mmCIF file of C-alpha atoms and ligand atoms in Angstrom:
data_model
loop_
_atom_site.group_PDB
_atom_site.id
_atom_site.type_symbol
_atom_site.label_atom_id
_atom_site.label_comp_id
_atom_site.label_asym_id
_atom_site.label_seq_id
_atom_site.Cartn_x
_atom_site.Cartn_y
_atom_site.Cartn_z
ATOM 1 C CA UNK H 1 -4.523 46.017 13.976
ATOM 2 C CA UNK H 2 -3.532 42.753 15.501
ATOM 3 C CA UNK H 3 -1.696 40.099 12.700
ATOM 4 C CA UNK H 4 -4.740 37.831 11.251
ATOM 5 C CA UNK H 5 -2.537 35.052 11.430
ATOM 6 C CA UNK H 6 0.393 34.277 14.324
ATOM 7 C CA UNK H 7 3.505 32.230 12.365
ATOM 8 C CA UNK H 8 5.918 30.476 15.130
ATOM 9 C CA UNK H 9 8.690 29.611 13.351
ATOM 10 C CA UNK H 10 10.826 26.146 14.130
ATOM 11 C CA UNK H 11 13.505 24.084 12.254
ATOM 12 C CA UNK H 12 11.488 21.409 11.472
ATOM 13 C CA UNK H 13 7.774 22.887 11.644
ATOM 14 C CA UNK H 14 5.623 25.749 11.159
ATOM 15 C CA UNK H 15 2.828 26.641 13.553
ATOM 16 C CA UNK H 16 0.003 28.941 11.855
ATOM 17 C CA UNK H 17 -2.768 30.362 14.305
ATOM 18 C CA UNK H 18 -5.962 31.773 13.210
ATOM 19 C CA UNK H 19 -5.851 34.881 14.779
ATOM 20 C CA UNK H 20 -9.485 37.224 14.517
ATOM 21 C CA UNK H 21 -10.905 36.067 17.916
ATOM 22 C CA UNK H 22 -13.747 38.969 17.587
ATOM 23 C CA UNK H 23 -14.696 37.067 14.037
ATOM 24 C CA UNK H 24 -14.382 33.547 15.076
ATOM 25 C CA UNK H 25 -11.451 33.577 12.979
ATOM 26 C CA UNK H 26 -13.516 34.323 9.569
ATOM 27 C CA UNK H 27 -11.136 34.271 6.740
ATOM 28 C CA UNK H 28 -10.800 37.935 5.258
ATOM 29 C CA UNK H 29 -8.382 38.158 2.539
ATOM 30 C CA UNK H 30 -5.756 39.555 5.509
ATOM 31 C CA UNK H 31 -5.963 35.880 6.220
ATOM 32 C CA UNK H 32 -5.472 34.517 3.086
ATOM 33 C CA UNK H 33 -2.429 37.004 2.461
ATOM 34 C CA UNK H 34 -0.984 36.015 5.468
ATOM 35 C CA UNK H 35 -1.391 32.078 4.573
ATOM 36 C CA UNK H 36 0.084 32.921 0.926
ATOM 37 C CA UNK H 37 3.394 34.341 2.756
ATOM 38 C CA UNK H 38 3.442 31.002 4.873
ATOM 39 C CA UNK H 39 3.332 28.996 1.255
ATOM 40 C CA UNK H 40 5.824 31.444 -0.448
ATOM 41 C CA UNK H 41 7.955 30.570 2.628
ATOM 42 C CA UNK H 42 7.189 26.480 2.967
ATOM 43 C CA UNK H 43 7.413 26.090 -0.808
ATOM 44 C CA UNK H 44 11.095 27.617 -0.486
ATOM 45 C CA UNK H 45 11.857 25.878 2.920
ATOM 46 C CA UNK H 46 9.840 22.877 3.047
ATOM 47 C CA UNK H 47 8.727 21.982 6.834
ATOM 48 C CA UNK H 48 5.386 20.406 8.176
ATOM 49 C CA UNK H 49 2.681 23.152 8.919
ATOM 50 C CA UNK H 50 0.419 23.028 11.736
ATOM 51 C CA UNK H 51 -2.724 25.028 11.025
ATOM 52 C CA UNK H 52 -5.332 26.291 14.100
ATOM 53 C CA UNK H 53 -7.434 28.865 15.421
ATOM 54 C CA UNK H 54 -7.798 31.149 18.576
ATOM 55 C CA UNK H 55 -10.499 31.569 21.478
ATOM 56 C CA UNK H 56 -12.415 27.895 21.251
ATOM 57 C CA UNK H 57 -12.614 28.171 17.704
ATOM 58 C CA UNK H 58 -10.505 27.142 14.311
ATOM 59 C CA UNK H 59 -12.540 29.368 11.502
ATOM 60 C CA UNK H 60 -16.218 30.283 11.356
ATOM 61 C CA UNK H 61 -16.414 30.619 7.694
ATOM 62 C CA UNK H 62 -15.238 32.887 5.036
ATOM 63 C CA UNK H 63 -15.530 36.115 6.091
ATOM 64 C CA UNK H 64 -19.247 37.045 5.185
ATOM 65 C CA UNK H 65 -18.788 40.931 5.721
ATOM 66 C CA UNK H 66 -16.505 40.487 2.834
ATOM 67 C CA UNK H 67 -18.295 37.808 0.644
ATOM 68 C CA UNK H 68 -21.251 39.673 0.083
ATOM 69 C CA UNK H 69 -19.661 41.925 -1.781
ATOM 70 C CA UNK H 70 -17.965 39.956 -4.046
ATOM 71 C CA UNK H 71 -19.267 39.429 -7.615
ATOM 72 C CA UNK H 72 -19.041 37.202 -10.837
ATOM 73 C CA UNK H 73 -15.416 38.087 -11.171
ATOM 74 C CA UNK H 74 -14.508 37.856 -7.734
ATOM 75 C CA UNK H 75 -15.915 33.987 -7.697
ATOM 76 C CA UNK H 76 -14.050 33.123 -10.829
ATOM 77 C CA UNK H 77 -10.490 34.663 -8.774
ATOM 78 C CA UNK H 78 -11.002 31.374 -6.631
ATOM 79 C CA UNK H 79 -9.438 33.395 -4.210
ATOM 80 C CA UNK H 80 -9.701 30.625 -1.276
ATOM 81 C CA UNK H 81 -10.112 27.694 -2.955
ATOM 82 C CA UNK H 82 -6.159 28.789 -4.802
ATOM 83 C CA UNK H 83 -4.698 29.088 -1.515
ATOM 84 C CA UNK H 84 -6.238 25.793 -0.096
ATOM 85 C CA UNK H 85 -5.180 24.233 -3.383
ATOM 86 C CA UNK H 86 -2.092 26.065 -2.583
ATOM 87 C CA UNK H 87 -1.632 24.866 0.872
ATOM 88 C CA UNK H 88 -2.626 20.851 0.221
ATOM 89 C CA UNK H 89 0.181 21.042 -2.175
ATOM 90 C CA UNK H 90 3.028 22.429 0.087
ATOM 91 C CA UNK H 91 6.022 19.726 -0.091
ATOM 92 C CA UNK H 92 5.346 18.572 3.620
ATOM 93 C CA UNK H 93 2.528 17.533 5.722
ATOM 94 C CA UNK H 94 -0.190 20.085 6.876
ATOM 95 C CA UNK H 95 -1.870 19.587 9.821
ATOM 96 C CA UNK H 96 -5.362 20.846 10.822
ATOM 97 C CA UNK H 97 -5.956 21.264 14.653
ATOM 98 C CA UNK H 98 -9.084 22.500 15.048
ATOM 99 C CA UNK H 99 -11.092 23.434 18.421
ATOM 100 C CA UNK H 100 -14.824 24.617 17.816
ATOM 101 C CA UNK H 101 -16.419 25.615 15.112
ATOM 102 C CA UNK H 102 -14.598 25.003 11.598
ATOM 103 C CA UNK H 103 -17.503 25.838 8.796
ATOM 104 C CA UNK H 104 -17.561 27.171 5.078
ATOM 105 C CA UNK H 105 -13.975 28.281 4.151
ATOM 106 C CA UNK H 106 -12.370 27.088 7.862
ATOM 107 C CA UNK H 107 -13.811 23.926 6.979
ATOM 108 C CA UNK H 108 -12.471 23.677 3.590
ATOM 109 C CA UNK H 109 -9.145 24.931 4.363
ATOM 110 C CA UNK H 110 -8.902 22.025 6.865
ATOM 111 C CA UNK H 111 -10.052 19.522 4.221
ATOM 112 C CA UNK H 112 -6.996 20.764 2.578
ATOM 113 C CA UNK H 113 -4.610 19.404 5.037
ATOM 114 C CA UNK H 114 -2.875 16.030 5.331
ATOM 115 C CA UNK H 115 -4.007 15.273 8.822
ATOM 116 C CA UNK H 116 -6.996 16.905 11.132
ATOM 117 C CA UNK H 117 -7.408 16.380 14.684
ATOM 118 C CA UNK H 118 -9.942 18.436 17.062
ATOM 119 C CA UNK H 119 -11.682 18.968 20.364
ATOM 120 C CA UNK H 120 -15.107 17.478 21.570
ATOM 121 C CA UNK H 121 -16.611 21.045 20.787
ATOM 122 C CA UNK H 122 -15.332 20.375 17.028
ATOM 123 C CA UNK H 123 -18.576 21.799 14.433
ATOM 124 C CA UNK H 124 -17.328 20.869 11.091
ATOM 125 C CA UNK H 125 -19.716 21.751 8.271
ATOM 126 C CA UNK H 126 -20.544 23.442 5.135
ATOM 127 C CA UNK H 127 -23.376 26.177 5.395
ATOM 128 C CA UNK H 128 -22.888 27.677 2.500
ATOM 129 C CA UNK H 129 -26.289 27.005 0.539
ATOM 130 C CA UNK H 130 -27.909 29.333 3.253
ATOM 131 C CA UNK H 131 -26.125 31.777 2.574
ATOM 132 C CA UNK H 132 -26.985 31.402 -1.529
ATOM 133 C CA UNK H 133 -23.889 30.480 -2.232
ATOM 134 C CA UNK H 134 -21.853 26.866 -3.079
ATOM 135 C CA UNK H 135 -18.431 25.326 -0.985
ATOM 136 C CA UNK H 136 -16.074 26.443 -3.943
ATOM 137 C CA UNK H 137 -13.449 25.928 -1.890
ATOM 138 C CA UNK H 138 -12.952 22.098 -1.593
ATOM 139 C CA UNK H 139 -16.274 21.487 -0.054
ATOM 140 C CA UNK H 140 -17.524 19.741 -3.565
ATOM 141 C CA UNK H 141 -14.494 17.853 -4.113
ATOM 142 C CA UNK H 142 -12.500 17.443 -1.062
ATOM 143 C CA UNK H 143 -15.149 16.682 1.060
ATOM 144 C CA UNK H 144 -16.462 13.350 -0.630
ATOM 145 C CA UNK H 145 -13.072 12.306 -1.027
ATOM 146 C CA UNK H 146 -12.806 12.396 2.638
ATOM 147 C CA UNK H 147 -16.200 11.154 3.865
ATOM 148 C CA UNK H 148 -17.821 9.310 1.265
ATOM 149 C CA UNK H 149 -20.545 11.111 -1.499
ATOM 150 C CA UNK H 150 -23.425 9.902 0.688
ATOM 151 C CA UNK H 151 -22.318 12.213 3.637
ATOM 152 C CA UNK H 152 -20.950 14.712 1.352
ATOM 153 C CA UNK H 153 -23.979 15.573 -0.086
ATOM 154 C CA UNK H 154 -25.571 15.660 2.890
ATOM 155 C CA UNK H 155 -23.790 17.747 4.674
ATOM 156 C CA UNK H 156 -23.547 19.853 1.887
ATOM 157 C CA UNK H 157 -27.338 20.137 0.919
ATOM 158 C CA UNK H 158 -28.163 20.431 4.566
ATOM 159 C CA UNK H 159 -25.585 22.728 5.778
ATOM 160 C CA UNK H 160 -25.703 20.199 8.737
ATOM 161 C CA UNK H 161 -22.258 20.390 10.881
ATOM 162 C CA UNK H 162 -20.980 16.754 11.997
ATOM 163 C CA UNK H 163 -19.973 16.927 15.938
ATOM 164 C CA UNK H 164 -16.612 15.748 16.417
ATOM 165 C CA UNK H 165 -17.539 12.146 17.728
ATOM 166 C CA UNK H 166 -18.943 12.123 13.887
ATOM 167 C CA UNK H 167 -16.525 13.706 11.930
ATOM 168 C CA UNK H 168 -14.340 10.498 13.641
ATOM 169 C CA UNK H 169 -16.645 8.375 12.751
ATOM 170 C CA UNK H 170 -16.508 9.520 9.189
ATOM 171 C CA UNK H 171 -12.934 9.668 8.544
ATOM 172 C CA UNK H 172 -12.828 13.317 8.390
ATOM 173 C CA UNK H 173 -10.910 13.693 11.616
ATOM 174 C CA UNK H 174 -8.337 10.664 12.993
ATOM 175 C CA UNK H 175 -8.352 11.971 16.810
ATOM 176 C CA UNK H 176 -10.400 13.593 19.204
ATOM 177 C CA UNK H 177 -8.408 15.576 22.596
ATOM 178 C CA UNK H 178 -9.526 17.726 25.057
ATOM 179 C CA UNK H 179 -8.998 21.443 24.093
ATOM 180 C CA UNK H 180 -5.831 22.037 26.117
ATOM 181 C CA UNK H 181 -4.001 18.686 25.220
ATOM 182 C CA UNK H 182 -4.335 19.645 21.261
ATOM 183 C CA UNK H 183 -1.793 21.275 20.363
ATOM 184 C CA UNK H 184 0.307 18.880 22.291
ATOM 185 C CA UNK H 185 -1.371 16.435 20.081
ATOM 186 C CA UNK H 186 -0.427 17.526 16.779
ATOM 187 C CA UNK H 187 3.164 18.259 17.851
ATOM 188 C CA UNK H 188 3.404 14.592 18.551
ATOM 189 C CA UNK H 189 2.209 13.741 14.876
ATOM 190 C CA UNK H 190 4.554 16.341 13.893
ATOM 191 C CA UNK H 191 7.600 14.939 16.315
ATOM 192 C CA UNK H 192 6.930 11.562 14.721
ATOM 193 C CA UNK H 193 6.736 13.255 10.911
ATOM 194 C CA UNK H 194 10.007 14.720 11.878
ATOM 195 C CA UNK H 195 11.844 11.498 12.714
ATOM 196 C CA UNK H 196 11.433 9.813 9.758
ATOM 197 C CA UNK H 197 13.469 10.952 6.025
ATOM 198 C CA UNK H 198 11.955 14.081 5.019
ATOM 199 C CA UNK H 199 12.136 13.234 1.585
ATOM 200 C CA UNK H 200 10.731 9.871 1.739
ATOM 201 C CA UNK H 201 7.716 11.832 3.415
ATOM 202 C CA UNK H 202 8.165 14.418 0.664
ATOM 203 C CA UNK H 203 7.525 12.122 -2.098
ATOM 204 C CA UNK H 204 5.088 9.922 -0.130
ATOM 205 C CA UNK H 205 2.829 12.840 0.033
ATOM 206 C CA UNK H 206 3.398 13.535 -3.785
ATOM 207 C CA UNK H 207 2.448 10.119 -4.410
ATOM 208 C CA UNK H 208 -0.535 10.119 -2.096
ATOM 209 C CA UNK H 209 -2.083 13.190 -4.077
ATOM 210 C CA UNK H 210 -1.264 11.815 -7.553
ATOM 211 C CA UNK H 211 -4.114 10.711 -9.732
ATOM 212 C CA UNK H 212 -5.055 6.781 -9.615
ATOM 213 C CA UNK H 213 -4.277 7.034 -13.476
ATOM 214 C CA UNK H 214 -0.587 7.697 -12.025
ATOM 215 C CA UNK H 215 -0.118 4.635 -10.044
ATOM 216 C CA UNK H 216 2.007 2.468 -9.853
ATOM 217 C CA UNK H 217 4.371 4.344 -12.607
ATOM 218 C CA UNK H 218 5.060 7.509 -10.073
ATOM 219 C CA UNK H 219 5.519 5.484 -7.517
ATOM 220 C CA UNK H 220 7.947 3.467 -8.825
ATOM 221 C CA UNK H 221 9.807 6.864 -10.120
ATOM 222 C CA UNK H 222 9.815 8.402 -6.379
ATOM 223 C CA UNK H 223 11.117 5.003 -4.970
ATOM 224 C CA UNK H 224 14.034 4.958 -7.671
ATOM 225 C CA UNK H 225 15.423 8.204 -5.727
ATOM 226 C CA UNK H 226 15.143 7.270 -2.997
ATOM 227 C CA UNK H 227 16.573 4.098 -3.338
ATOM 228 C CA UNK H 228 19.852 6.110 -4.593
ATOM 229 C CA UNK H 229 20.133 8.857 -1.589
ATOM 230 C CA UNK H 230 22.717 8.244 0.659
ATOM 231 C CA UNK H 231 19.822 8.443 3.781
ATOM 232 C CA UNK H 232 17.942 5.260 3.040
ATOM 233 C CA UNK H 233 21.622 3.681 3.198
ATOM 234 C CA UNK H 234 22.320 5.168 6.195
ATOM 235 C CA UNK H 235 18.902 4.841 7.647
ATOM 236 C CA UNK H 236 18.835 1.018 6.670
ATOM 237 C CA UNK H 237 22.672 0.233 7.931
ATOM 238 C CA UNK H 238 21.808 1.488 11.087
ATOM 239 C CA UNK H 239 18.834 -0.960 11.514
ATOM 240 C CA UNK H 240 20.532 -3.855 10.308
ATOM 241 C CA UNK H 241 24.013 -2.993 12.464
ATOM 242 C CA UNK H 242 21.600 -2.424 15.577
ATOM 243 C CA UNK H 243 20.011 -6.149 14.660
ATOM 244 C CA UNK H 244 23.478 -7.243 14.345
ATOM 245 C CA UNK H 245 24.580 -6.146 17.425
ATOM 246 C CA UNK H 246 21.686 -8.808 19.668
HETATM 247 N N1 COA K 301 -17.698 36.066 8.573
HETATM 248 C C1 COA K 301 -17.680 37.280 9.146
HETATM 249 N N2 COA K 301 -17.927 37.484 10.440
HETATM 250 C C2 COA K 301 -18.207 36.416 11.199
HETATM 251 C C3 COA K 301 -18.245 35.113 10.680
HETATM 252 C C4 COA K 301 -17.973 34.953 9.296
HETATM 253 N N3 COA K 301 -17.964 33.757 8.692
HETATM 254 N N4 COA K 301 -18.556 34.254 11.662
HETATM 255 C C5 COA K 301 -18.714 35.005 12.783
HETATM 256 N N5 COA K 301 -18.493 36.308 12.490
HETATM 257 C C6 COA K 301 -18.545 37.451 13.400
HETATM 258 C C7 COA K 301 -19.975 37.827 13.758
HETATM 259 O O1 COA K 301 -20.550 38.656 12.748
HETATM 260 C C8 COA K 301 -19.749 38.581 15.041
HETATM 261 O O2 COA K 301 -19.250 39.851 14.740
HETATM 262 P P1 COA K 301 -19.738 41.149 15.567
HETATM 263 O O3 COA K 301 -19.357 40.867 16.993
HETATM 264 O O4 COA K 301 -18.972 42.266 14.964
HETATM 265 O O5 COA K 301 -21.222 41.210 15.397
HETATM 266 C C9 COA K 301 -18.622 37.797 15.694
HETATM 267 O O6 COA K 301 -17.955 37.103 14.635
HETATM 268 C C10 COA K 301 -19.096 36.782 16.675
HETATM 269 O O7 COA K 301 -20.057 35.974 16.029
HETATM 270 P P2 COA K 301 -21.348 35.400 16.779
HETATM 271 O O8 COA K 301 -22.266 34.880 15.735
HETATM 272 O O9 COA K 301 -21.884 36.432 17.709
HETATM 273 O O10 COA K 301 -20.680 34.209 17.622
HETATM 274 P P3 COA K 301 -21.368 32.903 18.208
HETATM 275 O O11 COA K 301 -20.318 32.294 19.074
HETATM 276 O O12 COA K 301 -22.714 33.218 18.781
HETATM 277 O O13 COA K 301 -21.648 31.976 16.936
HETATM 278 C C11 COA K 301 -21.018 30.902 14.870
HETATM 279 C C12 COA K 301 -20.547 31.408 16.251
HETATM 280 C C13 COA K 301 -19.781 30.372 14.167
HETATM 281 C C14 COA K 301 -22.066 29.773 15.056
HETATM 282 C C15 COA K 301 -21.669 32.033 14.094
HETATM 283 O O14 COA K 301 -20.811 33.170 14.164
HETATM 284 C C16 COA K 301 -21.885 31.730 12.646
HETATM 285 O O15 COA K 301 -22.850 31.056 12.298
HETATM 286 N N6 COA K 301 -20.994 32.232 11.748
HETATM 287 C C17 COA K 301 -21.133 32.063 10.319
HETATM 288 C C18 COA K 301 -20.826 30.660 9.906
HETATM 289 C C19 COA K 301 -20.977 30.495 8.417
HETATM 290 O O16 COA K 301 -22.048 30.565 7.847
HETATM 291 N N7 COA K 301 -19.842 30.246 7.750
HETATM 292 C C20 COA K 301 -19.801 30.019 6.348
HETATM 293 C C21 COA K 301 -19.328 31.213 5.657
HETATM 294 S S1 COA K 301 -19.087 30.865 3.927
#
C-alpha cells in the first residue's frame, strides 16, 4: 500500500503531501496517523510545515467510505478536528498549498494552517450538511474567523464551494499561482519565514492565536524574551553597523 502521506524532510521545513490520488486525497485515519507522526515530530523539532495534495487535488473530504460508519462515540473522539487543532498549534508556521478541490475535512485542515495559497482550479467548501452531517472539524469556528459569519454561514448551509478568485476575495486564501509554480510559491513564503528569528516567529504565532482577553499582557511577556536573547542583539547590531557603514 502506497504511504497516505509523503514527508520530505529539510533543516528548516517540512513538506507533507496528500498522497491517495485514487481518493482525491480523502482523509482516512492512515492520513490522520501519518499527520499525528508529523506533529509528534514538529512539536519536538519545531520547523515550518508545508501541507498539499497529489494529482490536481489537495483533499476531497473526509474519507466518506469511512465516515459512514462511524457512530455517537466516534463523533465525540473528534478524531480530525484534534489533529487540525493539533496541527494549527505546532510551534511554527503551517502552510496550506492547495490545487483543486479542498472540501469537508481537506478544507478544514487547511483552515487550520497559518497561511493558504492555491491554483485557479482551487474548490474550497464545506458539503457536509448533504451528507447529514456538520463541519466538526473547524468548519463552524475556523471558517468565520477567516471569512466573516455572513459567508460562513453560507457556505456552510449551502455546501456552496468558493472558486479560488473568491476564496481571495474573502481572505481565505492570500495568493492565487498556476498549478506548477505552487509549490515554488510556498517555498518562497517559507524561504522568507526562514530568514527571519525563529523564535520571534515562534512567539508571534503564539501571540497571534491567543485569545483577545490575552492582549496586550502576552504580548508584552513574549517581547520581554525576546528582548533578552542574544539574536535580537545580534540581529539589531548588524542593522545599525550596516547603517553605520553609508
Ligand atoms: N471520501 C472517500 N472517497 C472519496 C472522497 C471522499 N471524501 N472523495 C472522492 N472519493 C473517491 C470516490 O469515491 C472515487 O472512488 P472510486 O474510484 O473507488 O469510486 C474516487 O475518489 C474518485 O472520485 P470521483 O467522484 O470519481 O472524482 P471526480 O473527480 O469526478 O470528483 C469530487 C471529485 C471531489 C467532486 C468528488 O469526488 C466528491 O464530491 N467527493 C466528496 C466531497 C465531499 O463531500 N467531501 C466532504 C466529506 S465530509
Amino acid at each position: 500500500m502506497n504511504d497516505p502521506v509523503l514527508i520530505e524532510e529539510r533543516d528548516d521545513r517540512v513538506i507533507a503531501t496528500l498522497n491517495r490520488p485514487d481518493k482525491r486525497n480523502a482523509i482516512d485515519l492512515a492520513t490522520v496517523d501519518a499527520l499525528h507522526a508529523v506533529c509528534d515530530e514538529l512539536e519536538i523539532h519545531p520547523r515550518i510545515l508545508i501541507l498539499t495534495g497529489t494529482a490536481g487535488v489537495f483533499a476531497a473530504g473526509a474519507d466518506i467510505g469511512q465516515l459512514r460508519d462511524r457512530r455517537a462515540e466516534d463523533a465525540r473522539k473528534n478524531i480530525n478536528a484534534a489533529l487540525f487543532v493539533r496541527i494549527h498549534e505546532l510551534p511554527m508556521p503551517v502552510i496550506a498549498a492547495m490545487d483543486g478541490y479542498a472540501l469537508g475535512g481537506g478544507a478544514e485542515l487547511a483552515y487550520a494552517a497559518d497561511i493558504r495559497i492555491a491554483t485557479p482550479s482551487l474548490r474550497i467548501g464545506n458539503p457536509e450538511t448533504g451528507l447529514g452531517i456538520l463541519a466538526a472539524a473547524g468548519g463552524t469556528w475556523r471558517l468565520p474567523a477567516l471569512v466573516g459569519e455572513a459567508l460562513a454561514a453560507e457556505m456552510l448551509f449551502t455546501g456552496r464551494s468558493l472558486t479560488a478568485d473568491e476564496a481571495r476575495a474573502a481572505g481565505l486564501i492570500t495568493a492565487i499561482h498556476p498549478a506548477q509554480a505552487l509549490m515554488e510559491a510556498a517555498h518562497a513564503i517559507a524561504d522568507r519565514i526562514s530568514a527571519n528569528d525563529p523564535l520571534a516567529i515562534r512567539h508571534t504565532k503564539t501571540a497571534l492565536h491567543a485569545p483577545r482577553s490575552d492582549h496586550p499582557r502576552i504580548d508584552s511577556e513574549l517581547q520581554a524574551e525576546l528582548f533578552e536573547s542574544p539574536e535580537k542583539m545580534r540581529r539589531m547590531t548588524a542593522f545599525l553597523e550596516k547603517r553605520g557603514r553609508r
